[in-house]
mmCIF file with all atom_site columns, C-alpha atoms and ligand atoms in Angstrom:
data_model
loop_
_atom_site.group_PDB
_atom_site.id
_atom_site.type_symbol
_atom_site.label_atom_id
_atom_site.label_alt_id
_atom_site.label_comp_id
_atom_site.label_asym_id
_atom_site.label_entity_id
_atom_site.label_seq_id
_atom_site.pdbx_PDB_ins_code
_atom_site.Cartn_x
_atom_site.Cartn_y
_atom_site.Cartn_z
_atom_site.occupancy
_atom_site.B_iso_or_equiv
_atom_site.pdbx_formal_charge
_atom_site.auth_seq_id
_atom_site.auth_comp_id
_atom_site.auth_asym_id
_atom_site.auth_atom_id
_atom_site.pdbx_PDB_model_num
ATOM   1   C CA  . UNK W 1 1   ? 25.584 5.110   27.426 1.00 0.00 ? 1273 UNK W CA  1
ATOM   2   C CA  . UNK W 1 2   ? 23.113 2.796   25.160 1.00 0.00 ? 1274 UNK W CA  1
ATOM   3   C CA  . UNK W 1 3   ? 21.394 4.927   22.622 1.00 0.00 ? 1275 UNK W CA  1
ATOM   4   C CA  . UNK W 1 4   ? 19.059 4.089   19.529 1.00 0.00 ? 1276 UNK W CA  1
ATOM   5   C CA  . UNK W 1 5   ? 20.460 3.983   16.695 1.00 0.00 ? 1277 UNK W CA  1
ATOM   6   C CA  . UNK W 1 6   ? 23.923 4.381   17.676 1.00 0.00 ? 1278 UNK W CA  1
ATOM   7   C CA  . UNK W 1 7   ? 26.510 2.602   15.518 1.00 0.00 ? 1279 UNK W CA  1
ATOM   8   C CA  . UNK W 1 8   ? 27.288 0.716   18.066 1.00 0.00 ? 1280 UNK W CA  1
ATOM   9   C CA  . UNK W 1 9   ? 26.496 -0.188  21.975 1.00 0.00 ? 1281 UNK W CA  1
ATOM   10  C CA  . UNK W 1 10  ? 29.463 -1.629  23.855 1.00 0.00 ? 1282 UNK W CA  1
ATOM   11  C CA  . UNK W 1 11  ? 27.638 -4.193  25.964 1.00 0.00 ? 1283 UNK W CA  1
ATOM   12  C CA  . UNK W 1 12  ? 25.429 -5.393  23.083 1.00 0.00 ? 1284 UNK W CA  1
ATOM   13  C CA  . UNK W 1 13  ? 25.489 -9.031  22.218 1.00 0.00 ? 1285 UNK W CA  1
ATOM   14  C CA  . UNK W 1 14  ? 24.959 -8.365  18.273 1.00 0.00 ? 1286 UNK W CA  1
ATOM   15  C CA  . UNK W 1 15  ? 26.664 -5.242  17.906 1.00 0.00 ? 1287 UNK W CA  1
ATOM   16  C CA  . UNK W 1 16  ? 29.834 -7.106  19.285 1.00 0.00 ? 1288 UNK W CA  1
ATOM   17  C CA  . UNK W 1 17  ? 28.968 -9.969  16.940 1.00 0.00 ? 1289 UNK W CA  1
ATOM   18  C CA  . UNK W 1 18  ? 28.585 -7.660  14.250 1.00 0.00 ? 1290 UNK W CA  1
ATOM   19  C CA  . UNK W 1 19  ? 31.942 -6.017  14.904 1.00 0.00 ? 1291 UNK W CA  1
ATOM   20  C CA  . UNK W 1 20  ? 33.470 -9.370  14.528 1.00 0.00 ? 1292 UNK W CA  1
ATOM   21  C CA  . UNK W 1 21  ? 34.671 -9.300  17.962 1.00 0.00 ? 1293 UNK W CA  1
ATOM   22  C CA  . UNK W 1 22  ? 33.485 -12.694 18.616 1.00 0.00 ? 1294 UNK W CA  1
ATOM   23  C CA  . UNK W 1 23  ? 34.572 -14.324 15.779 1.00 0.00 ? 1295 UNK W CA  1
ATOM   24  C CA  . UNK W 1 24  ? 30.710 -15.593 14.651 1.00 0.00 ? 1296 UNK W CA  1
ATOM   25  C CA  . UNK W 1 25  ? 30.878 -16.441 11.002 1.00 0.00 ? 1297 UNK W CA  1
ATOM   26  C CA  . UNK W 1 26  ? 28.882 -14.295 8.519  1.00 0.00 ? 1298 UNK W CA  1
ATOM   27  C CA  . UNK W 1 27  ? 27.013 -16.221 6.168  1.00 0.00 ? 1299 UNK W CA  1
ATOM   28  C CA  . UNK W 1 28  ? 26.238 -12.855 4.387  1.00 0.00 ? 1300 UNK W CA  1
ATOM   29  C CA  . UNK W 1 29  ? 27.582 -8.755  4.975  1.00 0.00 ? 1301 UNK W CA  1
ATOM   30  C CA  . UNK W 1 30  ? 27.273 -5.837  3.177  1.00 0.00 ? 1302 UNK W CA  1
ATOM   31  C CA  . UNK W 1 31  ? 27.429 -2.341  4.684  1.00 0.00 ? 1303 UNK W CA  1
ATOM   32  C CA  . UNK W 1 32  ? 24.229 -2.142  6.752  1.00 0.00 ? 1304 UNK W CA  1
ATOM   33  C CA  . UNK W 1 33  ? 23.748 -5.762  7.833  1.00 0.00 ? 1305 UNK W CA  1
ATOM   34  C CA  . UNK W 1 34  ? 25.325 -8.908  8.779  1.00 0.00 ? 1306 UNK W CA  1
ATOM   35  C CA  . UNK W 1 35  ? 23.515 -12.264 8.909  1.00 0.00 ? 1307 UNK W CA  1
ATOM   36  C CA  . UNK W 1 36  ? 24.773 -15.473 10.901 1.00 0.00 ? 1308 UNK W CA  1
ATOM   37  C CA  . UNK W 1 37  ? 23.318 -18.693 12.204 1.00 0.00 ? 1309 UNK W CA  1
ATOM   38  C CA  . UNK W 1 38  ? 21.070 -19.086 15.537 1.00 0.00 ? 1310 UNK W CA  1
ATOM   39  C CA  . UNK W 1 39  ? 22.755 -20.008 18.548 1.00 0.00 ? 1311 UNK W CA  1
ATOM   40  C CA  . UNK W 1 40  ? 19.572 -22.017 19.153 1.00 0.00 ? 1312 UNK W CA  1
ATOM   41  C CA  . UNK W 1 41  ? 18.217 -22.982 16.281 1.00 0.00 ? 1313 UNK W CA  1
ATOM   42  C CA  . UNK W 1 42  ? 14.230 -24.088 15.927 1.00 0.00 ? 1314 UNK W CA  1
ATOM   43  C CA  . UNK W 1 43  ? 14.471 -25.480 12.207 1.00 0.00 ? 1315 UNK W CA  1
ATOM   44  C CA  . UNK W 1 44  ? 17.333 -26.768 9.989  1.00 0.00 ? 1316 UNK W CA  1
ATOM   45  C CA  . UNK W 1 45  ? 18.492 -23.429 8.912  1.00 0.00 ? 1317 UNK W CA  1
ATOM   46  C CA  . UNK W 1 46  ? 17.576 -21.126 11.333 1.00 0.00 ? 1318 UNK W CA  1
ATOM   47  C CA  . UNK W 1 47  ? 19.469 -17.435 10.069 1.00 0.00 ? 1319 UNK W CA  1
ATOM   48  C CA  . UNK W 1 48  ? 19.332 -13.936 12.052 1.00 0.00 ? 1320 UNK W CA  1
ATOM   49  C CA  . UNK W 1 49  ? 19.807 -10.694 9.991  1.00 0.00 ? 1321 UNK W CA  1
ATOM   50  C CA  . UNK W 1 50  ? 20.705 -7.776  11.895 1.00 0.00 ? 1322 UNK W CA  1
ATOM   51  C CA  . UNK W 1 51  ? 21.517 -4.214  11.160 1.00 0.00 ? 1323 UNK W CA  1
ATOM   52  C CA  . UNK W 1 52  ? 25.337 -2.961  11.948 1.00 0.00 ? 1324 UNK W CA  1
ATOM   53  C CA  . UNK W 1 53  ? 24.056 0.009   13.977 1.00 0.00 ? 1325 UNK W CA  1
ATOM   54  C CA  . UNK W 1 54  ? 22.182 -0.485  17.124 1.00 0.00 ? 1326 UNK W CA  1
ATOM   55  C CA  . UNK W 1 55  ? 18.606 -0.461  17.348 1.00 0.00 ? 1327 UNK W CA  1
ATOM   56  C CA  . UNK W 1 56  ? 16.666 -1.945  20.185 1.00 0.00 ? 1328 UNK W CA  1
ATOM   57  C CA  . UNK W 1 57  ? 13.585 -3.462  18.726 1.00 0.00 ? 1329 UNK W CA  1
ATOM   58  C CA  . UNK W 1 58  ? 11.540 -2.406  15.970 1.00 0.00 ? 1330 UNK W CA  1
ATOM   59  C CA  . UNK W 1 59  ? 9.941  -0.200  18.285 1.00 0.00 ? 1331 UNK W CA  1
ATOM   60  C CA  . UNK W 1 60  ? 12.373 1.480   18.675 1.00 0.00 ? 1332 UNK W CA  1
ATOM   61  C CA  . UNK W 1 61  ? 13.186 2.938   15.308 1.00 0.00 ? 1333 UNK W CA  1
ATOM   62  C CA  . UNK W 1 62  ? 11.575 5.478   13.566 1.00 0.00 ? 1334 UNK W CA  1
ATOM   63  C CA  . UNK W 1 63  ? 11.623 6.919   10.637 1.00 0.00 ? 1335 UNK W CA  1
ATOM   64  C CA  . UNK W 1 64  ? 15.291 7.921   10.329 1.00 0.00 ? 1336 UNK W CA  1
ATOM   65  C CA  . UNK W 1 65  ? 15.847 4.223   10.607 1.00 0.00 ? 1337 UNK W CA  1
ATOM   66  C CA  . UNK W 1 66  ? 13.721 3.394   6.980  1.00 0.00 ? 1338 UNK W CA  1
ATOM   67  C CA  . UNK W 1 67  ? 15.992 2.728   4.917  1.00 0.00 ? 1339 UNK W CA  1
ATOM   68  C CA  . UNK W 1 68  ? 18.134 0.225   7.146  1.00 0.00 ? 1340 UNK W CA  1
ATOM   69  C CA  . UNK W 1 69  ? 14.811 -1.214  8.233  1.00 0.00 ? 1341 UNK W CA  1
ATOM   70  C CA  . UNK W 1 70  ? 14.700 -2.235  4.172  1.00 0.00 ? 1342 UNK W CA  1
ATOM   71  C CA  . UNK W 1 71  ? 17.981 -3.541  4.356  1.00 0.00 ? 1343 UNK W CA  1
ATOM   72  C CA  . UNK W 1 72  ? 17.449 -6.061  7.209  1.00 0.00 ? 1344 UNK W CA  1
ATOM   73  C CA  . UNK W 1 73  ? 14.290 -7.371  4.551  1.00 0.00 ? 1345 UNK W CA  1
ATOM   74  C CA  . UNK W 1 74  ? 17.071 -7.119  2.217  1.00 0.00 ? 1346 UNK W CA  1
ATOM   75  C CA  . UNK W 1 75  ? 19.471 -9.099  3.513  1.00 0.00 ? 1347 UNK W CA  1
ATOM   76  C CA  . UNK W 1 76  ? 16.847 -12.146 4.662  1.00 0.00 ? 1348 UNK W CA  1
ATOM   77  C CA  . UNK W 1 77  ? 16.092 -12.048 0.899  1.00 0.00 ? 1349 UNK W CA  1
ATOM   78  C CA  . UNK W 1 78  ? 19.665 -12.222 -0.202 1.00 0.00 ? 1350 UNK W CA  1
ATOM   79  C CA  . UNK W 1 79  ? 20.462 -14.880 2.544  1.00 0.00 ? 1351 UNK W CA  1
ATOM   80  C CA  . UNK W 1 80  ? 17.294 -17.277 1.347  1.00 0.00 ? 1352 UNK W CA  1
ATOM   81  C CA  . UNK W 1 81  ? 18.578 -16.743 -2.581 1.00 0.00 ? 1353 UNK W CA  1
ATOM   82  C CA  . UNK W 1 82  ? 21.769 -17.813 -1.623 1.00 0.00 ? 1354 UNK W CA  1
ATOM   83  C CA  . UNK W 1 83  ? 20.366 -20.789 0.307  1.00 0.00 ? 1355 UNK W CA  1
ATOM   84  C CA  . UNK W 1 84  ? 18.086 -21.983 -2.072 1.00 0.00 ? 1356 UNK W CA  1
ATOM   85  C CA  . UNK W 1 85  ? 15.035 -21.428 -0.026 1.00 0.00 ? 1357 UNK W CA  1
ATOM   86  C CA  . UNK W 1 86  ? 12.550 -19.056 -2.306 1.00 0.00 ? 1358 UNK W CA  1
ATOM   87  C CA  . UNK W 1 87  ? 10.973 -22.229 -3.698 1.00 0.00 ? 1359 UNK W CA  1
ATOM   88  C CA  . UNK W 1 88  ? 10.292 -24.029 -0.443 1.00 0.00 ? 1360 UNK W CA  1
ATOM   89  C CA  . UNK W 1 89  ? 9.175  -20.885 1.523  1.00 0.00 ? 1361 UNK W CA  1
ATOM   90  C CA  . UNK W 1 90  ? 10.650 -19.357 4.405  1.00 0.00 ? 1362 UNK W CA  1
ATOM   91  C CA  . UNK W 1 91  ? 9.542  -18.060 7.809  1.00 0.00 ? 1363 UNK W CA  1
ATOM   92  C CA  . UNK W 1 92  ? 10.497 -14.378 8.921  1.00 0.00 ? 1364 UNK W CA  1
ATOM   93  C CA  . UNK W 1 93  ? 10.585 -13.314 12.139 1.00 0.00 ? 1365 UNK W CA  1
ATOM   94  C CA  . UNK W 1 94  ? 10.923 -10.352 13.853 1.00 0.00 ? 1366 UNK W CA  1
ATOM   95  C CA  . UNK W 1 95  ? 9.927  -10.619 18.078 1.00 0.00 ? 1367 UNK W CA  1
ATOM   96  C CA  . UNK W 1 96  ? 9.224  -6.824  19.380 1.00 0.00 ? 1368 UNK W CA  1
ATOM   97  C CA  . UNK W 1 97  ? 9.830  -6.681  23.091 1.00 0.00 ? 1369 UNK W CA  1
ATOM   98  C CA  . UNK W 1 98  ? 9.582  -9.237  25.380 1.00 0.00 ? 1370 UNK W CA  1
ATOM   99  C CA  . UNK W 1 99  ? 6.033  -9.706  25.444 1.00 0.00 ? 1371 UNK W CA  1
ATOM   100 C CA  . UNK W 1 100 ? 6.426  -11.064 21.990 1.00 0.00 ? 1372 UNK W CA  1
ATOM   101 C CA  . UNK W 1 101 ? 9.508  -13.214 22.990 1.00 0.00 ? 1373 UNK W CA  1
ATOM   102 C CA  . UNK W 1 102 ? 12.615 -11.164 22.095 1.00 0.00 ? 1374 UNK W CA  1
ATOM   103 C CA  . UNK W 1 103 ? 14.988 -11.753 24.087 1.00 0.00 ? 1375 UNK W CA  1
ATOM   104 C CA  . UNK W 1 104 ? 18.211 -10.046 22.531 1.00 0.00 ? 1376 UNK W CA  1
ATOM   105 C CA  . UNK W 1 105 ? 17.691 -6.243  22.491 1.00 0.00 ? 1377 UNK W CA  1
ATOM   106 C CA  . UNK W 1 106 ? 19.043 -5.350  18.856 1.00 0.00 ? 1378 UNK W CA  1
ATOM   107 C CA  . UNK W 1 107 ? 16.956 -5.831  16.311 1.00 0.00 ? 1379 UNK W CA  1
ATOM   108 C CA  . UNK W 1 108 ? 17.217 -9.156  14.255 1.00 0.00 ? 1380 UNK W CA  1
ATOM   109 C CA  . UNK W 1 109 ? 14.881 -10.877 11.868 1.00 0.00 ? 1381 UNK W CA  1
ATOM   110 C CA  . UNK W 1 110 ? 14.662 -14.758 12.007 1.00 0.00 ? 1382 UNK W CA  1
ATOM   111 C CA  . UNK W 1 111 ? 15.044 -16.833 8.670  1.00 0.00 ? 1383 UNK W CA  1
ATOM   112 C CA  . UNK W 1 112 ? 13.689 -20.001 9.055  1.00 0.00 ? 1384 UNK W CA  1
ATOM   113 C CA  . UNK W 1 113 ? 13.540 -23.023 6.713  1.00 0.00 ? 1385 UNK W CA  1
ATOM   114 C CA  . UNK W 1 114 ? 13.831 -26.607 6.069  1.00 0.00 ? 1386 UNK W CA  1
ATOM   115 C CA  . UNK W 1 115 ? 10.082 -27.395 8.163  1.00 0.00 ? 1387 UNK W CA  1
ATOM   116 C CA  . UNK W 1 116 ? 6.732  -27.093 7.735  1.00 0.00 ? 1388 UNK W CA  1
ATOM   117 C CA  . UNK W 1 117 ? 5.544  -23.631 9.869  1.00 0.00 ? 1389 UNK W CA  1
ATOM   118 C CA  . UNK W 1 118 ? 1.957  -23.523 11.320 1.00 0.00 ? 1390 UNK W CA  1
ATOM   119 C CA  . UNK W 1 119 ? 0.050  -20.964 11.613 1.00 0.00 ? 1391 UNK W CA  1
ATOM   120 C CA  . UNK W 1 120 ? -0.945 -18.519 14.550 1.00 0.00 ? 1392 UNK W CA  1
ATOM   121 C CA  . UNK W 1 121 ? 2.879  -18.794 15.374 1.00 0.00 ? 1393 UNK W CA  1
ATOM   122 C CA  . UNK W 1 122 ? 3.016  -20.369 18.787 1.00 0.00 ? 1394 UNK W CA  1
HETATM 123 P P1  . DGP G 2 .   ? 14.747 -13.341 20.030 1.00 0.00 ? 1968 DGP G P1  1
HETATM 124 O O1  . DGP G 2 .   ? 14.163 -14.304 21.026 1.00 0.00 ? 1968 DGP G O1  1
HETATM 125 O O2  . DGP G 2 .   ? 13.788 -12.997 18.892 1.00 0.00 ? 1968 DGP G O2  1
HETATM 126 O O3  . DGP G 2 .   ? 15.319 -12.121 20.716 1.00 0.00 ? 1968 DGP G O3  1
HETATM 127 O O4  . DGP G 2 .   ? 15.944 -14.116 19.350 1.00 0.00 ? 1968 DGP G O4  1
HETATM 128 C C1  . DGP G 2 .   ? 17.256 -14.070 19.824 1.00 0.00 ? 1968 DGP G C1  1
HETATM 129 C C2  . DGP G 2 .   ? 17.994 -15.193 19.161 1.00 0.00 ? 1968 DGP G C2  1
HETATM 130 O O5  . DGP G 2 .   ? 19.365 -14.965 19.338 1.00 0.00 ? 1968 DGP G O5  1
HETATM 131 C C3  . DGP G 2 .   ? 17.705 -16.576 19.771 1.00 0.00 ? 1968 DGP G C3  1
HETATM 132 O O6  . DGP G 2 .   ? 17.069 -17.390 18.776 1.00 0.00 ? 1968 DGP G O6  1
HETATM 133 C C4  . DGP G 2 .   ? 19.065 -17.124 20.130 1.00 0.00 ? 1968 DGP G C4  1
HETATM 134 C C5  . DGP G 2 .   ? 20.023 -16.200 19.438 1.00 0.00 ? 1968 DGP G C5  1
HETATM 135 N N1  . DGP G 2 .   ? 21.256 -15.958 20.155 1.00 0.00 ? 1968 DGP G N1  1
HETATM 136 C C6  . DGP G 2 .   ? 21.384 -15.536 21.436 1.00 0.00 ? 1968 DGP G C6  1
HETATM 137 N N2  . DGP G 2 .   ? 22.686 -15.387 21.744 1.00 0.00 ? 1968 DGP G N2  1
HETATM 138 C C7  . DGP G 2 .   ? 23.382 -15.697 20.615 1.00 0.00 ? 1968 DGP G C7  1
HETATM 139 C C8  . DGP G 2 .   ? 24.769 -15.725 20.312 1.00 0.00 ? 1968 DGP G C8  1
HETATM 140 O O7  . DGP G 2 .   ? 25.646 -15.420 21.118 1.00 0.00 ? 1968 DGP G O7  1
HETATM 141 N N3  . DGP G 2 .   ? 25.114 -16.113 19.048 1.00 0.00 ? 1968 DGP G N3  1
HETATM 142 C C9  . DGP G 2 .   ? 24.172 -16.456 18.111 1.00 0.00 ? 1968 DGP G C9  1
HETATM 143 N N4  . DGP G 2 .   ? 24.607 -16.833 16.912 1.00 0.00 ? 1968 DGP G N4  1
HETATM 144 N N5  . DGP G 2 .   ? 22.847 -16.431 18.386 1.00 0.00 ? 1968 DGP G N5  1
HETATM 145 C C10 . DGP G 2 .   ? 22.470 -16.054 19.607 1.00 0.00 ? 1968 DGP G C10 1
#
């Protein structure tokens, strides 16, 4: 059974990406997160930075879930320094229940780059 903030939910998309079961390339790791490129991508690097455990959506963390929530920023930082971005700018993303657009149920934050972004987000 699927519950928040488990290390792991067995018929989760990015929890089985993040256990390397399907082979998806990591363009960063460290103990909390991994980070890999969008199936889909809407710009020219298009990155998703998710936590290792499971977590739904933001809403459904809590506190407990602080300090990993950190390392997700973490990690989008780390991903754009090692890209080069930080001078251009960078778009970061995080859709919270469908409503919103998410559409994978583990919590990932976009990195977009390489565009220009308007804004209100569409
Ligand atoms: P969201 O709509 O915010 O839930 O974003 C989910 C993103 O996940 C979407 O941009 C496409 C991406 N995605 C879905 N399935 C896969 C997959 O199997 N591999 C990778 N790399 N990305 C995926």
């Amino acid at each position: 059974m699927r519950r928040h903030g488990d290390l792991m939910a067995s018929d989760c998309l990015f929890c089985r990406i993040a256990a390397g079961e399907l082979g998806t390339r990591f363009v960063y790791q460290d103990t909390d997160v991994v980070a890999f490129a969008d199936l889909h991508p809407q710009a020219p690097t298009h990155i998703l930075v998710i936590p290792r455990i499971h977590l739904a959506s933001l809403a459904d963390s809590g506190p407990d879930h602080d300090l990993v929530l950190g390392k997700v920023l973490a990690g989008v930082r780390t991903v754009a320094a090692q890209l080069g971005l930080a001078h251009a700018g960078y778009r970061t993303a995080i859709n919270t229940g469908a409503g919103a657009g998410q559409s994978v149920f583990h919590l990932h934050a976009h990195l977009l780059a390489g565009r220009a972004f308007a804004w209100p987000p569409g």
